Amino acid sequence: MTLLAVERIKLFTTRSPWWCMLLALFLTIGLTAVIAANWNNAPMPVLGAVYTHTFGLYVIMVMAALAVTTEYRFGTIKATFLAVPDRVSPLIAKAVVVALLAGLVGEAVGFGSWAASWLLADDNSQLALTTANDWRHVAGVGLVYAAGAVLALGVGALVRQTAGAVSIVLVFALVLESVVGLIPNIGDDIQKWMPFTVASKFIFGDPDASGMPDGAGPPVVGELSPWGSFGYFAAISLAVFIISLVVVKKRDA
Amino acid sequence: MIEATGLTKHYGATKAVEDLSFTVSPGRVTGFLGPNGAGKSTTMRMILGLDRPTSGTVLIDGKNYLDLHRPLDRVGALLDAKWVHPNRSARAHLQWLARSNGIPDRRVDEVLDLVGLTRVAKRRAGGFSLGMSQRLGIAGTLLGDPDVLLFDEPVNGLDPEGILWIRQFMHRLADEGRTVFVSSHLLSEMAQTAQDLIVIGRGRLIAQTSTRQFIEDAAEDTVKVRSPQLDRLRELLAEHGRVSESATDAALVVHGVEASAIGELAARHGITLHELSPQLGSLEEAFMQLTKESVEYHAHD
Ligand SMILES: Nc1ncnc2c1ncn2[C@@H]1O[C@H](COP(=O)(O)OP(=O)(O)O)[C@@H](O)[C@H]1O
Ligand SMILES: [Mg+2]
C-alpha cells in the first residue's frame, strides 16, 4: 500500500501525466463531438460514440511509457531501487497506479464521448445504453486503456528511453498492425491476432442491431468473442510487463 | 561497517573493478580515492545492489544490500545529486523517498532543516544550483537516520564554501559513530576529509591505510642535489636509490635516499656539494606517483 502512495506522489508531482490525461480526454471527446454534430442522416449508434477512442488510447500509452522512461532519464529509478531494492514491487505499484488512472481516463473518455454524442447528434434514439453490448462498447474503453497502459509501461521499462519506447508503441499500433495485412496470403491471418486489432474487436465487436446498415461500422476482425478479445489483449500486456520485470530485476540498474 | 571481498565487475571487455577487498569501519570518515575511471562509482553501485558483481561479495553490517528491508533506515547513499525529477519540488522528492520506507512526513521537514533547504523546499529541484542539489541529496540520505553513509564525489564542482560545509557535515556524521564512506579523485581533498583511505587504481586495491600513513609513504624522501661532480655522484647514488635529472636546472633529484645519507656518501668520496635540499612534494604529485602505473596502463585500453 505504501508503494502505491509513493508511485501516486511521483506521478502527480510532475506535469506530463496531467497533460497526457487532458489531451486524451479533449482529443477523443472533441473528435466525437465533431462527428456527432455532423451525424444527421441516420440515428447515431453507440459505436459511433466510441469510434475515436483509439486516439486517447495512444496518448494514454505515451503517458504510461513516460511514467517509467522519465525515471530512467532523470535517474530517479536508481533512487527508487535504492529505497526498494527488490525492484519488482515498485514497478508493480507503478503499474497498478498507472492502470487505474488509465482506466479512469478511459471511462471518462467513453462516457464523455457518449454524452457528447447524446447532446449533439440530431437523432439519438439509438444511443441509449440498453443492453450489455451497449455498455461494453462504452465502458470497455476504460479496460482497454488500463491494459494498454500496462503494455506501454512494460515496453518503457524494457527500452528505458522515452523516444524509443514511444516510437515502438506508436509504430506498432498505428503502422505495423495495418501493414502486416498487406503481406500476401498470410497477412490477414497474422493481422487478426495483432493485439490492437484484437482489442478493437472488444470495443466494436458484436453490436446490437441498430439503424446502421450491415458492414457500415468500423471494421472488426478476429476469431475471439469480444470478451475473449479483451482477455487476449490483457494477457499480451501482462506478458510484456512481466518480461520487463524479469529483465529489470536481472540487469544493472 | 562495509566489507568487500574479491569484488569484481566487468562490463564486456572493460575490467572496471578487479578482485577488490576492503573494510570500512564505523566512527570514521573513510576516503575512497582513485583517479577518474578507477572504478569508485562502480564499486559504490555494487555495494548498493544497483550493479551486480561479476564475482565477489560486499556486505553492509553483514548483510547484502538487496536483502535489506527498508534500507534507508540503515544506509544512506548519494551517488548522483542529479537523480531528482527537475519538475518535482525538493519537498515532494523527499516525500516519496520517505514514504517508500515508511518514514513519517515530519522527518522530511527535519532533514530539510538539517541541510538548510527549508526556505526553498517548495521550489522545483531542476532550478537548484549544484550546491543546493548536493544538499538535497544529502537530505535524502539522512531521512532514515542511517548508520552507514556513502557519498560519491560529493564535492565535485562545488565552491569552497560548499566543500567546507560538506566536509564538516561528514565529520559530524562520523563523530556520531556512523560509517562514512566518501569517494574522490583528489588526494588533497581526501587529506582534509578522511581519516582512513582506500586507494584504488584501475579497479585494483593500491592501499588501505590511515590518511597520514598514506601521505607519508607517498611523499617518500625526495632530495635535490647540486654538485660540480654531478656525473660521479649520479653513479654513486644510482646504487642506493632512484635518480633523475632536475627539470629546471643542472641538479639531480634523488628518491628513496635520505638527505643525510647522501651527504655522508658524498663526503666519503670527496665530492663537493653545492646544494642538498629535501623536497616536500605536493600531495597530488605523490598520489600521481603511486597510482601512475595503473593510470598509464589504463590509457592503453
Ligand atoms: N555501465 C558501464 N558500462 C560500461 N563500462 C562502464 C560502466 N560503468 C563504468 N564503466 C567503466 O568502468 C571503469 C570504471 O568507471 P567508474 O566506476 O565510473 O570510475 P570512477 O568512478 O572511479 O571514475 C571506467 O573505465 C568506465 O568507463
Ligand atoms: Mg565516479
Coordinates of C-alpha atoms and ligand atoms in Angstrom, one line a residue:
Chain A
M1 CA 0.0 0.0 0.0
T2 CA 2.8 2.5 0.9
L3 CA 4.3 1.8 -2.5
L4 CA 1.1 2.7 -4.2
A5 CA 1.2 6.0 -2.4
V6 CA 4.8 6.5 -3.5
E7 CA 4.0 6.0 -7.1
R8 CA 1.0 8.2 -6.9
I9 CA 3.1 11.0 -5.4
K10 CA 5.7 10.5 -8.1
L11 CA 3.2 10.6 -10.9
F12 CA 1.2 13.6 -9.8
T13 CA 4.1 15.8 -8.8
T14 CA 5.2 16.0 -12.4
R15 CA 3.4 17.7 -15.3
S16 CA 3.4 15.3 -18.2
P17 CA 0.8 12.9 -16.8
W18 CA -1.6 15.8 -16.4
W19 CA -1.0 17.0 -20.0
C20 CA -1.4 13.4 -21.3
M21 CA -4.7 12.9 -19.4
L22 CA -6.2 16.2 -20.5
L23 CA -5.1 15.6 -24.1
A24 CA -6.6 12.1 -24.1
L25 CA -9.9 13.5 -22.8
F26 CA -10.2 16.5 -25.0
L27 CA -8.9 15.0 -28.2
T28 CA -11.1 12.0 -28.0
I29 CA -14.3 13.6 -26.8
G30 CA -13.7 16.6 -29.0
L31 CA -13.4 14.4 -32.1
T32 CA -16.5 12.5 -31.1
A33 CA -18.4 15.8 -30.6
V34 CA -17.4 16.9 -34.2
I35 CA -18.6 13.5 -35.5
A36 CA -21.8 13.6 -33.5
A37 CA -22.6 17.2 -34.6
N38 CA -22.3 16.2 -38.2
W39 CA -24.2 12.9 -37.9
N40 CA -27.5 13.9 -39.4
N41 CA -28.7 11.3 -41.9
A42 CA -29.5 8.5 -39.5
P43 CA -29.7 7.8 -35.8
M44 CA -26.3 7.7 -34.3
P45 CA -25.3 4.3 -33.0
V46 CA -23.4 3.6 -29.7
L47 CA -20.4 2.5 -31.8
G48 CA -20.2 5.9 -33.4
A49 CA -19.8 7.5 -29.9
V50 CA -16.6 5.5 -29.2
Y51 CA -15.2 5.3 -32.7
T52 CA -12.3 7.6 -31.9
H53 CA -11.4 6.0 -28.6
T54 CA -8.1 4.8 -30.0
F55 CA -6.7 8.4 -30.1
G56 CA -6.9 8.6 -26.4
L57 CA -5.5 5.1 -26.1
Y58 CA -2.3 6.2 -27.8
V59 CA -2.0 9.3 -25.7
I60 CA -2.5 7.2 -22.5
M61 CA 0.1 4.7 -23.6
V62 CA 2.5 7.5 -24.1
M63 CA 1.7 8.7 -20.6
A64 CA 2.4 5.2 -19.2
A65 CA 5.6 4.8 -21.1
L66 CA 6.7 8.2 -19.9
A67 CA 6.0 7.2 -16.3
V68 CA 8.9 4.8 -16.4
T69 CA 11.2 6.3 -19.1
T70 CA 11.4 9.6 -17.3
E71 CA 12.5 7.8 -14.2
Y72 CA 15.4 6.3 -16.2
R73 CA 16.1 9.7 -17.8
F74 CA 16.4 11.5 -14.6
G75 CA 17.9 8.7 -12.5
T76 CA 15.0 8.6 -10.1
I77 CA 14.7 4.9 -10.9
K78 CA 18.0 4.3 -9.2
A79 CA 16.8 6.3 -6.2
T80 CA 13.7 4.1 -6.3
F81 CA 15.8 0.9 -6.4
L82 CA 18.0 2.1 -3.6
A83 CA 14.9 2.7 -1.5
V84 CA 13.2 -0.6 -2.5
P85 CA 15.9 -2.9 -3.7
D86 CA 13.7 -5.8 -4.8
R87 CA 12.8 -3.6 -7.8
V88 CA 9.7 -5.6 -8.7
S89 CA 7.4 -4.2 -6.1
P90 CA 7.8 -0.5 -7.0
L91 CA 7.2 -1.4 -10.7
I92 CA 4.1 -3.4 -9.9
A93 CA 2.9 -0.5 -7.7
K94 CA 3.6 1.8 -10.7
A95 CA 1.6 -0.5 -13.0
V96 CA -1.3 -0.5 -10.6
V97 CA -1.4 3.3 -10.3
V98 CA -0.9 3.9 -14.0
A99 CA -3.5 1.3 -15.0
L100 CA -6.1 2.6 -12.5
L101 CA -5.5 6.1 -13.8
A102 CA -5.7 5.0 -17.4
G103 CA -8.9 3.1 -16.6
L104 CA -10.5 6.2 -15.1
V105 CA -9.5 8.3 -18.0
G106 CA -10.8 5.6 -20.3
E107 CA -14.2 5.6 -18.6
A108 CA -14.3 9.4 -18.7
V109 CA -13.5 9.2 -22.4
G110 CA -16.1 6.5 -23.1
F111 CA -18.9 8.1 -21.2
G112 CA -17.8 11.6 -22.1
S113 CA -17.9 10.7 -25.7
W114 CA -21.2 9.0 -25.3
A115 CA -22.7 12.1 -23.5
A116 CA -21.3 14.5 -26.1
S117 CA -22.9 12.3 -28.8
W118 CA -26.2 12.2 -26.9
L119 CA -26.3 16.0 -26.7
L120 CA -25.1 16.8 -30.2
A121 CA -26.5 14.1 -32.5
D122 CA -29.6 15.0 -34.4
D123 CA -31.2 11.6 -33.7
N124 CA -30.0 9.9 -30.5
S125 CA -32.8 7.3 -30.5
Q126 CA -30.2 4.5 -30.9
L127 CA -27.7 5.9 -28.4
A128 CA -29.4 4.7 -25.2
L129 CA -27.4 2.1 -23.3
T130 CA -29.9 -0.7 -23.1
T131 CA -28.0 -3.9 -23.5
A132 CA -24.8 -5.5 -22.1
N133 CA -23.2 -5.0 -25.5
D134 CA -24.1 -1.3 -25.4
W135 CA -22.4 -1.0 -22.1
R136 CA -19.3 -2.9 -23.3
H137 CA -18.9 -0.5 -26.2
V138 CA -18.7 2.4 -23.9
A139 CA -17.4 1.2 -20.5
G140 CA -15.0 -1.2 -22.3
V141 CA -12.8 1.8 -23.2
G142 CA -11.6 2.1 -19.7
L143 CA -10.5 -1.6 -19.7
V144 CA -8.6 -1.2 -22.9
Y145 CA -6.9 1.9 -21.7
A146 CA -5.8 0.2 -18.5
A147 CA -4.4 -2.9 -20.3
G148 CA -2.8 -0.7 -22.9
A149 CA -1.1 1.4 -20.2
V150 CA 0.4 -1.8 -18.6
L151 CA 1.7 -2.8 -22.0
A152 CA 3.3 0.6 -22.6
L153 CA 4.8 0.6 -19.1
G154 CA 6.4 -2.8 -19.8
V155 CA 7.8 -1.5 -23.1
G156 CA 9.1 1.6 -21.4
A157 CA 10.8 -0.4 -18.7
L158 CA 12.4 -2.7 -21.3
V159 CA 13.6 0.1 -23.6
R160 CA 14.4 2.7 -20.9
Q161 CA 14.3 5.7 -23.3
T162 CA 11.3 7.9 -24.0
A163 CA 11.9 8.2 -27.7
G164 CA 12.5 4.5 -28.2
A165 CA 9.5 3.4 -26.1
V166 CA 7.0 5.8 -27.6
S167 CA 8.1 5.0 -31.2
I168 CA 7.8 1.3 -30.6
V169 CA 4.3 1.6 -29.2
L170 CA 3.0 4.1 -31.8
V171 CA 4.7 2.5 -34.8
F172 CA 3.4 -0.9 -33.8
A173 CA -0.2 0.2 -33.1
L174 CA -0.5 2.7 -36.0
V175 CA 1.7 1.3 -38.7
L176 CA 2.8 -2.3 -38.2
E177 CA -0.6 -3.7 -37.5
S178 CA -2.1 -2.3 -40.7
V179 CA 1.0 -3.1 -42.8
V180 CA 1.0 -6.8 -41.9
G181 CA -2.4 -7.1 -43.5
L182 CA -0.7 -6.4 -46.9
I183 CA 1.5 -9.5 -46.7
P184 CA 0.2 -11.8 -49.4
N185 CA -1.6 -15.0 -48.3
I186 CA -0.8 -15.0 -44.6
G187 CA -1.2 -11.2 -43.9
D188 CA -4.8 -11.4 -42.9
D189 CA -4.2 -14.4 -40.6
I190 CA -1.4 -12.6 -38.8
Q191 CA -3.3 -9.3 -38.6
K192 CA -6.3 -10.8 -36.9
W193 CA -4.1 -11.8 -34.0
M194 CA -2.3 -8.5 -33.6
P195 CA -3.0 -7.0 -30.1
F196 CA -4.5 -3.7 -31.0
T197 CA -6.6 -5.2 -33.8
V198 CA -8.0 -7.7 -31.3
A199 CA -8.5 -5.0 -28.7
S200 CA -10.7 -3.0 -31.1
K201 CA -12.9 -6.1 -31.5
F202 CA -13.6 -5.9 -27.8
I203 CA -14.9 -2.4 -28.2
F204 CA -16.6 -2.6 -31.6
G205 CA -17.4 -6.3 -31.9
D206 CA -21.0 -7.8 -31.9
P207 CA -23.0 -4.7 -31.9
D208 CA -26.7 -5.0 -31.4
A209 CA -28.9 -4.3 -34.4
S210 CA -29.1 -0.6 -34.9
G211 CA -30.1 1.8 -37.6
M212 CA -26.7 1.2 -39.1
P213 CA -26.6 -0.8 -42.3
D214 CA -24.6 -4.0 -42.1
G215 CA -20.9 -3.5 -42.7
A216 CA -21.0 0.3 -42.3
G217 CA -19.5 0.2 -38.9
P218 CA -15.8 0.1 -38.1
P219 CA -14.0 -3.0 -39.4
V220 CA -14.0 -5.8 -36.9
V221 CA -11.8 -8.9 -37.4
G222 CA -10.7 -11.7 -35.1
E223 CA -11.5 -15.2 -34.1
L224 CA -12.4 -14.5 -30.5
S225 CA -15.5 -13.2 -28.8
P226 CA -15.4 -9.6 -27.7
W227 CA -14.6 -10.6 -24.1
G228 CA -12.1 -13.2 -25.3
S229 CA -10.5 -10.5 -27.4
F230 CA -10.1 -8.4 -24.3
G231 CA -8.6 -11.3 -22.4
Y232 CA -6.1 -11.8 -25.3
F233 CA -5.1 -8.1 -25.3
A234 CA -4.8 -8.1 -21.5
A235 CA -2.7 -11.3 -21.5
I236 CA -0.3 -9.9 -24.0
S237 CA 0.0 -6.7 -22.0
L238 CA 0.6 -8.6 -18.8
A239 CA 3.2 -10.9 -20.5
V240 CA 5.2 -7.9 -21.8
F241 CA 5.0 -6.3 -18.4
I242 CA 6.2 -9.5 -16.7
I243 CA 9.1 -9.9 -19.1
S244 CA 10.1 -6.3 -18.3
L245 CA 10.0 -7.2 -14.6
V246 CA 12.3 -10.1 -15.1
V247 CA 14.7 -8.1 -17.2
V248 CA 14.7 -5.1 -14.8
K249 CA 15.4 -7.5 -11.9
K250 CA 18.4 -9.1 -13.7
R251 CA 20.1 -6.2 -15.4
D252 CA 22.3 -3.5 -13.8
A253 CA 20.1 -0.5 -12.8
Chain B
M1 CA 30.7 -1.4 8.6
I2 CA 31.2 -2.3 4.9
E3 CA 33.1 -5.4 3.9
A4 CA 34.1 -6.2 0.3
T5 CA 35.6 -9.5 -0.6
G6 CA 37.1 -10.2 -4.0
L7 CA 34.7 -7.7 -5.6
T8 CA 35.0 -7.8 -9.4
K9 CA 33.0 -6.1 -12.1
H10 CA 33.5 -6.5 -15.9
Y11 CA 31.5 -4.6 -18.4
G12 CA 32.1 -6.6 -21.5
A13 CA 35.8 -6.3 -22.1
T14 CA 36.2 -3.4 -19.6
K15 CA 37.5 -4.6 -16.2
A16 CA 36.1 -1.8 -14.1
V17 CA 36.8 -3.5 -10.7
E18 CA 39.1 -6.3 -10.2
D19 CA 39.3 -8.5 -7.1
L20 CA 38.8 -5.7 -4.6
S21 CA 38.8 -6.4 -0.9
F22 CA 38.5 -3.8 1.9
T23 CA 36.6 -2.9 5.0
V24 CA 35.1 0.4 6.0
S25 CA 34.9 1.0 9.8
P26 CA 32.3 2.9 11.8
G27 CA 33.0 6.2 13.5
R28 CA 35.4 7.4 10.9
V29 CA 35.4 9.1 7.6
T30 CA 36.9 6.7 5.1
G31 CA 38.0 8.1 1.8
F32 CA 37.7 6.1 -1.4
L33 CA 40.5 7.5 -3.6
G34 CA 41.4 6.8 -7.1
P35 CA 41.9 8.7 -10.4
N36 CA 38.9 9.0 -12.8
G37 CA 37.9 5.7 -14.2
A38 CA 39.5 3.8 -11.3
G39 CA 36.2 2.1 -10.5
K40 CA 35.0 4.0 -7.5
S41 CA 31.4 4.6 -8.7
T42 CA 31.2 1.1 -10.0
T43 CA 32.2 -0.2 -6.5
M44 CA 29.6 2.0 -4.8
R45 CA 26.9 0.8 -7.2
M46 CA 27.8 -2.8 -6.3
I47 CA 27.7 -2.0 -2.6
L48 CA 24.2 -0.7 -3.1
G49 CA 22.9 -3.5 -5.2
L50 CA 22.4 -1.4 -8.3
D51 CA 25.1 -3.3 -10.3
R52 CA 25.6 -7.0 -9.9
P53 CA 29.2 -8.0 -9.2
T54 CA 30.7 -10.3 -11.8
S55 CA 32.1 -12.1 -8.8
G56 CA 32.9 -11.4 -5.1
T57 CA 30.6 -10.1 -2.4
V58 CA 30.1 -6.9 -0.5
L59 CA 28.2 -6.8 2.8
I60 CA 26.9 -3.9 4.9
D61 CA 26.8 -4.8 8.6
G62 CA 26.9 -8.4 7.5
K63 CA 24.0 -8.2 5.0
N64 CA 23.7 -7.9 1.3
Y65 CA 22.0 -4.6 0.4
L66 CA 19.4 -6.4 -1.7
D67 CA 18.3 -8.3 1.4
L68 CA 17.7 -5.1 3.5
H69 CA 14.1 -4.4 4.3
R70 CA 13.5 -0.6 4.2
P71 CA 17.2 0.1 3.6
L72 CA 17.0 3.8 4.1
D73 CA 16.9 3.2 7.8
R74 CA 20.4 1.6 7.7
V75 CA 22.1 3.0 4.6
G76 CA 22.0 6.5 3.1
A77 CA 23.7 6.9 -0.3
L78 CA 24.2 9.8 -2.5
L79 CA 25.7 8.6 -5.8
D80 CA 24.5 11.5 -8.0
A81 CA 22.8 14.6 -6.8
K82 CA 21.1 14.9 -10.2
W83 CA 18.9 11.9 -9.5
V84 CA 15.9 14.1 -9.0
H85 CA 13.0 14.9 -11.3
P86 CA 13.6 18.5 -12.3
N87 CA 9.9 19.5 -12.1
R88 CA 9.4 18.0 -8.7
S89 CA 9.8 20.2 -5.6
A90 CA 12.5 19.4 -3.2
R91 CA 9.9 18.5 -0.7
A92 CA 7.9 16.2 -3.0
H93 CA 11.2 14.4 -3.8
L94 CA 11.9 13.7 -0.2
Q95 CA 8.3 12.9 0.4
W96 CA 8.1 10.0 -2.0
L97 CA 11.5 8.7 -0.8
A98 CA 10.4 8.9 2.9
R99 CA 7.0 7.3 2.1
S100 CA 8.7 4.3 0.3
N101 CA 10.4 3.4 3.6
G102 CA 7.6 4.2 6.0
I103 CA 9.4 7.3 7.3
P104 CA 7.0 9.9 8.6
D105 CA 6.4 13.1 6.8
R106 CA 7.7 15.2 9.7
R107 CA 11.2 13.7 9.1
V108 CA 11.2 15.4 5.7
D109 CA 10.9 18.8 7.3
E110 CA 13.6 17.8 9.8
V111 CA 16.2 16.9 7.1
L112 CA 15.3 19.9 5.0
D113 CA 16.1 21.9 8.0
L114 CA 19.3 20.0 8.7
V115 CA 20.7 20.8 5.3
G116 CA 19.3 24.3 5.3
L117 CA 16.8 24.0 2.4
T118 CA 13.6 24.8 4.3
R119 CA 13.2 28.1 2.5
V120 CA 13.4 26.6 -0.9
A121 CA 11.5 23.3 -0.1
K122 CA 8.6 24.1 -2.4
R123 CA 10.8 25.2 -5.4
R124 CA 11.4 22.8 -8.3
A125 CA 14.6 20.9 -7.9
G126 CA 15.5 21.5 -11.5
G127 CA 16.3 25.1 -10.7
F128 CA 18.7 24.3 -7.9
S129 CA 22.4 25.2 -8.1
L130 CA 24.8 22.3 -7.8
G131 CA 25.4 23.1 -4.1
M132 CA 21.7 23.1 -3.4
S133 CA 21.3 19.8 -5.3
Q134 CA 24.0 18.2 -3.2
R135 CA 22.3 19.4 0.0
L136 CA 19.0 17.9 -1.2
G137 CA 20.8 14.7 -2.0
I138 CA 22.3 14.7 1.5
A139 CA 18.9 15.4 3.0
G140 CA 17.7 12.2 1.2
T141 CA 20.5 10.1 2.7
L142 CA 19.6 11.3 6.2
L143 CA 15.9 10.5 6.0
G144 CA 16.1 7.2 7.7
D145 CA 18.8 8.3 10.2
P146 CA 21.1 5.5 8.9
D147 CA 24.3 4.2 10.4
V148 CA 26.1 3.8 7.1
L149 CA 26.5 6.6 4.6
L150 CA 28.0 6.6 1.1
F151 CA 28.8 9.7 -1.0
D152 CA 30.3 9.5 -4.5
E153 CA 32.4 12.6 -5.2
P154 CA 30.1 14.9 -3.2
V155 CA 32.3 18.0 -3.6
N156 CA 32.8 17.8 -7.3
G157 CA 32.1 21.2 -8.8
L158 CA 31.2 22.8 -5.5
D159 CA 32.5 26.2 -4.5
P160 CA 34.9 26.4 -1.4
E161 CA 32.0 27.2 0.9
G162 CA 30.0 24.2 -0.2
I163 CA 33.1 22.0 0.1
L164 CA 33.7 23.1 3.6
W165 CA 30.1 22.6 4.6
I166 CA 30.1 19.0 3.2
R167 CA 33.4 18.3 4.9
Q168 CA 32.2 19.4 8.3
F169 CA 29.0 17.6 7.8
M170 CA 30.8 14.3 7.2
H171 CA 32.9 14.7 10.2
R172 CA 29.8 15.3 12.3
L173 CA 28.3 12.2 10.9
A174 CA 31.4 10.1 11.7
D175 CA 31.7 11.6 15.2
E176 CA 28.2 10.4 15.8
G177 CA 29.6 6.9 15.3
R178 CA 28.4 6.3 11.8
T179 CA 30.2 4.7 9.0
V180 CA 31.0 7.3 6.4
F181 CA 32.4 6.3 3.0
V182 CA 33.2 9.1 0.6
S183 CA 34.9 8.9 -2.8
S184 CA 37.1 11.5 -4.5
H185 CA 39.8 11.6 -7.2
L186 CA 41.6 14.4 -5.3
L187 CA 44.1 13.4 -2.6
S188 CA 44.2 17.0 -1.4
E189 CA 40.5 16.8 -0.7
M190 CA 40.7 13.5 1.0
A191 CA 43.6 14.6 3.1
Q192 CA 41.3 17.1 4.7
T193 CA 38.2 15.0 4.9
A194 CA 39.1 11.4 5.5
Q195 CA 40.8 9.7 8.4
D196 CA 41.3 6.4 6.6
L197 CA 41.9 5.8 2.9
I198 CA 41.1 3.0 0.5
V199 CA 43.1 3.8 -2.6
I200 CA 42.4 2.1 -5.9
G201 CA 43.8 2.4 -9.4
R202 CA 42.4 0.7 -12.4
G203 CA 39.9 -1.3 -10.4
R204 CA 42.5 -2.8 -8.1
L205 CA 43.4 -2.0 -4.5
I206 CA 46.6 0.0 -4.1
A207 CA 46.4 0.7 -0.4
Q208 CA 44.2 0.7 2.7
T209 CA 45.8 2.7 5.4
S210 CA 45.2 5.8 7.5
T211 CA 45.4 9.0 5.5
R212 CA 48.5 10.1 7.4
Q213 CA 50.4 7.0 6.8
F214 CA 49.4 7.1 3.1
I215 CA 50.7 10.6 2.7
E216 CA 54.0 9.8 4.5
D217 CA 54.5 6.7 2.3
A218 CA 53.5 8.6 -0.8
A219 CA 55.8 11.5 -0.2
E220 CA 58.9 9.3 0.1
D221 CA 62.2 11.1 0.6
T222 CA 63.0 13.2 -2.4
V223 CA 66.2 15.2 -2.3
K224 CA 67.6 17.7 -4.7
V225 CA 71.4 17.7 -5.1
R226 CA 73.7 20.1 -6.9
S227 CA 77.4 19.4 -7.3
P228 CA 80.3 20.3 -9.7
Q229 CA 80.9 16.5 -9.9
L230 CA 77.4 15.6 -10.9
D231 CA 78.3 12.6 -13.1
R232 CA 80.3 10.9 -10.4
L233 CA 77.6 11.5 -7.9
R234 CA 74.9 10.1 -10.2
E235 CA 76.8 6.8 -10.5
L236 CA 77.2 6.5 -6.7
L237 CA 73.6 7.4 -5.9
A238 CA 72.1 5.1 -8.5
E239 CA 73.3 2.2 -6.4
H240 CA 71.1 3.4 -3.4
G241 CA 68.0 4.9 -4.9
R242 CA 66.2 6.3 -7.9
V243 CA 68.0 9.2 -9.6
S244 CA 66.5 11.6 -12.1
E245 CA 67.6 14.9 -13.6
S246 CA 66.0 18.0 -12.3
A247 CA 63.8 19.5 -15.0
T248 CA 64.7 23.1 -14.2
D249 CA 68.4 23.3 -13.5
A250 CA 71.6 21.2 -13.5
A251 CA 70.8 19.1 -10.5
L252 CA 69.8 15.6 -9.5
V253 CA 66.6 14.6 -7.9
V254 CA 67.0 11.6 -5.7
H255 CA 64.2 9.4 -4.5
G256 CA 64.4 6.9 -1.6
V257 CA 67.6 8.1 0.0
E258 CA 67.6 10.4 2.9
A259 CA 69.5 13.8 2.7
S260 CA 71.9 12.8 5.5
A261 CA 72.9 9.6 3.7
I262 CA 73.6 11.5 0.5
G263 CA 75.8 13.9 2.4
E264 CA 77.7 11.2 4.0
L265 CA 78.1 9.3 0.8
A266 CA 79.5 12.5 -0.9
A267 CA 81.9 13.1 2.0
R268 CA 83.3 9.6 1.8
H269 CA 84.0 10.0 -1.8
G270 CA 85.3 13.6 -1.6
I271 CA 82.5 15.0 -3.6
T272 CA 81.7 18.7 -3.2
L273 CA 78.0 19.5 -2.7
H274 CA 76.5 22.9 -3.7
E275 CA 73.0 22.0 -2.6
L276 CA 71.4 19.3 -0.6
S277 CA 67.7 20.0 -0.1
P278 CA 64.9 17.7 0.9
Q279 CA 61.8 18.3 -1.3
L280 CA 58.3 18.4 0.0
G281 CA 56.4 17.3 -3.0
S282 CA 52.8 18.2 -3.2
L283 CA 50.3 15.6 -2.1
E284 CA 48.9 15.4 -5.6
E285 CA 52.3 14.6 -7.1
A286 CA 52.8 11.9 -4.5
F287 CA 49.4 10.4 -5.3
M288 CA 50.0 10.5 -9.0
Q289 CA 53.3 8.8 -8.4
L290 CA 51.5 6.0 -6.6
T291 CA 48.7 5.5 -9.0
K292 CA 50.8 6.3 -12.1
E293 CA 51.2 2.7 -13.1
S294 CA 47.5 2.0 -13.0
V295 CA 46.6 5.2 -14.8
E296 CA 49.2 4.6 -17.6
Y297 CA 48.0 1.1 -18.0
H298 CA 44.5 2.3 -18.2
A299 CA 45.3 4.8 -21.0
H300 CA 46.3 1.9 -23.3
D301 CA 43.0 0.3 -23.1
Ligands
LIG1 N1 27.8 0.9 -17.1 C1 29.0 0.8 -17.6 N2 29.2 0.1 -18.8 C2 30.4 0.0 -19.3 N3 31.6 0.5 -18.7 C3 31.4 1.1 -17.6 C4 30.2 1.3 -16.9 N4 30.3 2.0 -15.8 C5 31.6 2.2 -15.7 N5 32.3 1.7 -16.7 C6 33.8 1.7 -16.9 O1 34.4 1.2 -15.8 C7 35.5 2.0 -15.4 C8 35.3 2.5 -14.0 O2 34.4 3.5 -14.0 P1 33.9 4.3 -12.7 O3 33.5 3.2 -11.7 O4 32.9 5.2 -13.1 O5 35.2 5.0 -12.2 P2 35.4 6.2 -11.2 O6 34.1 6.4 -10.5 O7 36.4 5.8 -10.3 O8 35.7 7.4 -12.0 C9 35.7 3.0 -16.5 O9 36.6 2.5 -17.4 C10 34.3 3.1 -17.1 O10 34.4 3.6 -18.4
MG2 MG 32.9 8.1 -10.5

